[in-house]
Coordinates of C-alpha atoms in Angstrom, one line a residue:
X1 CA -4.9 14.3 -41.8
X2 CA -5.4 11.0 -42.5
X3 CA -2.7 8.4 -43.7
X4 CA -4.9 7.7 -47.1
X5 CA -5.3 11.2 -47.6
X6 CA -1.4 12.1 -47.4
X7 CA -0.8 9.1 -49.6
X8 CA -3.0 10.2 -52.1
X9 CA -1.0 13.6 -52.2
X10 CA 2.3 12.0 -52.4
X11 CA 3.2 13.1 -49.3
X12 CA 4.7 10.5 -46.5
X13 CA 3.1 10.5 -42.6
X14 CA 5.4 9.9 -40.0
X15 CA 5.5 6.1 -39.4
X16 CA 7.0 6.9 -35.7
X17 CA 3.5 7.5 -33.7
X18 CA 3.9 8.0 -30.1
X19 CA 5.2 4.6 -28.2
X20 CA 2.2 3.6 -25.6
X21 CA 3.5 3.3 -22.0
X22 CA 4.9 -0.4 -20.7
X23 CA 2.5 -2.9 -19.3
X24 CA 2.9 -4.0 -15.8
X25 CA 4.9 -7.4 -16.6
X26 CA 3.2 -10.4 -14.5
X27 CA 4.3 -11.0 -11.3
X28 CA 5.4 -14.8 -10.4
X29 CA 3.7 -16.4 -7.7
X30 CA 6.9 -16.3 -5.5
X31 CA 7.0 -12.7 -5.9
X32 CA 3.6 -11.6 -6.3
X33 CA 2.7 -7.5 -6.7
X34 CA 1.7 -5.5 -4.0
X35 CA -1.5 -4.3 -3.5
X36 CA -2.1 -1.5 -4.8
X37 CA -4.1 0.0 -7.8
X38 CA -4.6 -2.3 -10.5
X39 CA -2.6 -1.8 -13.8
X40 CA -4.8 -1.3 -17.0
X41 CA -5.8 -4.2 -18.5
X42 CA -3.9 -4.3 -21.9
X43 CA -7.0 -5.7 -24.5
X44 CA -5.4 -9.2 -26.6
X45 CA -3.5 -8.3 -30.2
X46 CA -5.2 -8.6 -33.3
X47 CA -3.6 -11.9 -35.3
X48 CA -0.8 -11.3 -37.4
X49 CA -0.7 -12.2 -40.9
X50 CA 1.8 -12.5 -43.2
X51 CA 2.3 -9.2 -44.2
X52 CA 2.5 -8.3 -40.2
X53 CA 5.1 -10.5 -39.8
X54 CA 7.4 -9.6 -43.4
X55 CA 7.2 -5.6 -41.4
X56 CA 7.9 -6.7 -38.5
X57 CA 11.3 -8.4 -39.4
X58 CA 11.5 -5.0 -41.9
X59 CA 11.8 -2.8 -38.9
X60 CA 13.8 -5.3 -37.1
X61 CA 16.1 -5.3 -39.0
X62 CA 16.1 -1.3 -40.3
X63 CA 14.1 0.8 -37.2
X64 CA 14.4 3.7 -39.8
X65 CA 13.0 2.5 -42.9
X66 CA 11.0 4.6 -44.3
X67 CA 6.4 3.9 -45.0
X68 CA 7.6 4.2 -48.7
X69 CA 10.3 1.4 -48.3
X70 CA 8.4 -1.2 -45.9
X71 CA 5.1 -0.9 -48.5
X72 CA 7.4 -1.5 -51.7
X73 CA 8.8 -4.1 -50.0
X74 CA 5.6 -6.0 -48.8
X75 CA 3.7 -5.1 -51.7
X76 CA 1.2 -2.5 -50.2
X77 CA 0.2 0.9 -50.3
X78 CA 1.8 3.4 -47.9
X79 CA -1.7 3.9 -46.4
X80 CA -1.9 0.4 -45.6
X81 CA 1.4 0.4 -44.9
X82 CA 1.2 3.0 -42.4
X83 CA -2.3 1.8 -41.1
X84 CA -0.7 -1.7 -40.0
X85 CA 2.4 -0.1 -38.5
X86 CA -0.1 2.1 -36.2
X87 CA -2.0 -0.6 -35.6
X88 CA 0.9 -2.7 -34.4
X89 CA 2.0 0.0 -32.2
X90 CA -1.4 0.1 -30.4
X91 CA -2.1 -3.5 -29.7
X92 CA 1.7 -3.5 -28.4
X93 CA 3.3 -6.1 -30.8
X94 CA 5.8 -3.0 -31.5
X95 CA 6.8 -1.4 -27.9
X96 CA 9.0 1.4 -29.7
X97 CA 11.6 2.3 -32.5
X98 CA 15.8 2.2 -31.5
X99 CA 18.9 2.0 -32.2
X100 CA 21.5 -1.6 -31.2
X101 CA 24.2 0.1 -29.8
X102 CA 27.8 -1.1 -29.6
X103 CA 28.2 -0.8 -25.9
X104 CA 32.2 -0.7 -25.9
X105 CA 32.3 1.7 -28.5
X106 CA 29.7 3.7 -27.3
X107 CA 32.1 4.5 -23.9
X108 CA 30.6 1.5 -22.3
X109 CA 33.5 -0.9 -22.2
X110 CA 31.9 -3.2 -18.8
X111 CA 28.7 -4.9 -19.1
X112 CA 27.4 -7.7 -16.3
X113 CA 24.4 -9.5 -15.7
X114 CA 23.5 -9.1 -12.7
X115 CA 21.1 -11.8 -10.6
X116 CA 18.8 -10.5 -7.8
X117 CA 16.8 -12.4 -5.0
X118 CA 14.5 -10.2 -3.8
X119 CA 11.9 -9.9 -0.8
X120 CA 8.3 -11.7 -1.5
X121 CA 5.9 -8.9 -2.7
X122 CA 8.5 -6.2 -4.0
X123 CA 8.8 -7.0 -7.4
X124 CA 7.5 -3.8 -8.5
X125 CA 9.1 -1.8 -6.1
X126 CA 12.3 -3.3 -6.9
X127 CA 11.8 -3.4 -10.9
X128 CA 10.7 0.9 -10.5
X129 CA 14.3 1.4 -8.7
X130 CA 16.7 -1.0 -11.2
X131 CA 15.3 1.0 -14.4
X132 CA 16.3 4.1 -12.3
X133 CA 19.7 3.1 -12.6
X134 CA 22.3 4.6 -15.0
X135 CA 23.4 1.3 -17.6
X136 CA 20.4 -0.8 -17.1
X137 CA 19.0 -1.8 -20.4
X138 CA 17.2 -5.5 -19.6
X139 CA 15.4 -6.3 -16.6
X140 CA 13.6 -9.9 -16.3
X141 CA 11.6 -11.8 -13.3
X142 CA 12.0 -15.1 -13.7
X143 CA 12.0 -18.5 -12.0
X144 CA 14.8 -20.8 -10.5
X145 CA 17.5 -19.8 -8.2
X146 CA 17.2 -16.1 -8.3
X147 CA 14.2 -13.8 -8.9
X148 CA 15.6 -11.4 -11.2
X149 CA 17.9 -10.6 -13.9
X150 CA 19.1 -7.6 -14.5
X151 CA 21.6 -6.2 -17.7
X152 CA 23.7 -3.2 -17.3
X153 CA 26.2 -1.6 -19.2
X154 CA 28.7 0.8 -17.6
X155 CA 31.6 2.3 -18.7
X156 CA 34.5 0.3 -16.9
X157 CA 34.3 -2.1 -13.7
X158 CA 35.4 0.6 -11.4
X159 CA 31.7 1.6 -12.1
X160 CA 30.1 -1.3 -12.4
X161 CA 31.2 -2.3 -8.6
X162 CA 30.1 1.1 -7.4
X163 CA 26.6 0.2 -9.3
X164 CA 26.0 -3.3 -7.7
X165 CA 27.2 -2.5 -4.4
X166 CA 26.3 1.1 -3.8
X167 CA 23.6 1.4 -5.4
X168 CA 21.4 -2.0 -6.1
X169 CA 22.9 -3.4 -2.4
X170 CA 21.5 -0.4 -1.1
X171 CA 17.6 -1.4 -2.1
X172 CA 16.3 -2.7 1.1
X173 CA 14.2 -5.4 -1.0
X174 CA 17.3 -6.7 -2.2
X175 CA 18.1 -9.9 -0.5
X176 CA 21.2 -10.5 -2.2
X177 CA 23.1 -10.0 -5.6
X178 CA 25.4 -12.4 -8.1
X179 CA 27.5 -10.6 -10.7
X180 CA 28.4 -12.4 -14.3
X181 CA 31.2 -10.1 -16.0
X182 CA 30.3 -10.4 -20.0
X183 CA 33.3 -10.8 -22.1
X184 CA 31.9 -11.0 -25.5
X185 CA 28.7 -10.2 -26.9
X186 CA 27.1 -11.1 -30.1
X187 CA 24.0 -9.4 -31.0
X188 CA 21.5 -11.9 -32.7
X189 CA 18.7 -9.1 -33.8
X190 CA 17.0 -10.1 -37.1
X191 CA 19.6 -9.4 -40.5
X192 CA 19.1 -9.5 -44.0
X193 CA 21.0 -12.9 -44.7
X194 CA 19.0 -14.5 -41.5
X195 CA 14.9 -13.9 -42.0
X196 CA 13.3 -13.5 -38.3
X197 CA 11.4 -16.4 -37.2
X198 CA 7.6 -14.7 -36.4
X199 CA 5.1 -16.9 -34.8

């Protein structure tokens, strides 16, 4: 049914639509891709305008606000509402809905970044086996002295020393590993009292 039809009958569509899958990220030219099949070519976002951007720091802020809520707020109808939210989904602006966890209260009281030089050509191979791993919640490739930084979360450093050196020491692409222990974390996600900056 479509979203002006439901609106029209008072009744609310789902504003959670299936999340598409992740694009390949690039691969720097230190560490280039394999070959292999070629990913599919993701097609250039639509602009944003300013109603874009005022739901985008909406569900930033609130993941579970409601079609109703985000169109009051930004002065639409839920149709249109709902229409831009899809829309943001498909052109991959929005990669999927969540929740910010508290880490150590969630039973996670360790968390590291971890930095990784790898062998030239396995990025892909490498990045498939770090999301495999139990507490990894932010892989990177990046530039400078390492090739890639990895996040993980674990529930005290008795595991998180079994993690880096049982099981990402283990990868054969793995050249060699650095581990930061976090102390603190702040989480600067988009609040009411601080608007999200939107290019």
């Amino acid at each position: 049914m479509a979203a002006e039809q439901m609106a029209d009958r008072g009744e609310e569509p789902d504003r959670t639509p299936p999340t598409p899958a992740p694009s390949a990220a690039p691969a720097a030219p230190s560490v280039a891709a394999p070959a292999g099949p070629e990913p599919v070519p993701v097609p250039p976002a639509r602009p944003l305008d300013a109603i874009d951007r005022d739901i985008l720091r909406i569900l930033q802020t609130d993941g579970r606000a409601s079609i109703r809520s985000v169109a009051e707020r930004v002065h639409v109808s839920r149709a249109n509402a709902y229409a831009r939210i899809n829309r943001l989904v498909e052109d991959g602006v929005i990669r999927g809905f969540g929740a910010r966890v508290d880490h150590e209260r969630a039973g996670q009281g360790a968390s590291a970044y971890i930095t990784l030089k790898i062998v030239q050509n396995s990025w892909r191979t490498v990045r498939e086996q770090l999301q495999a791993l139990p507490g990894a919640t932010h892989i990177a490739l990046v530039s400078g002295d390492f090739d890639v930084l990895l996040l993980v979360h674990t529930p005290d450093n008795r595991a998180l020393r079994e993690l880096v050196l049982t099981r990402i020491q283990s990868i054969p692409e793995v050249l060699s590993t650095r581990t930061l222990l976090v102390f603190e974390e702040t989480d600067l996600g988009p609040r009411p009292d601080r608007p999200a900056e939107l290019a």
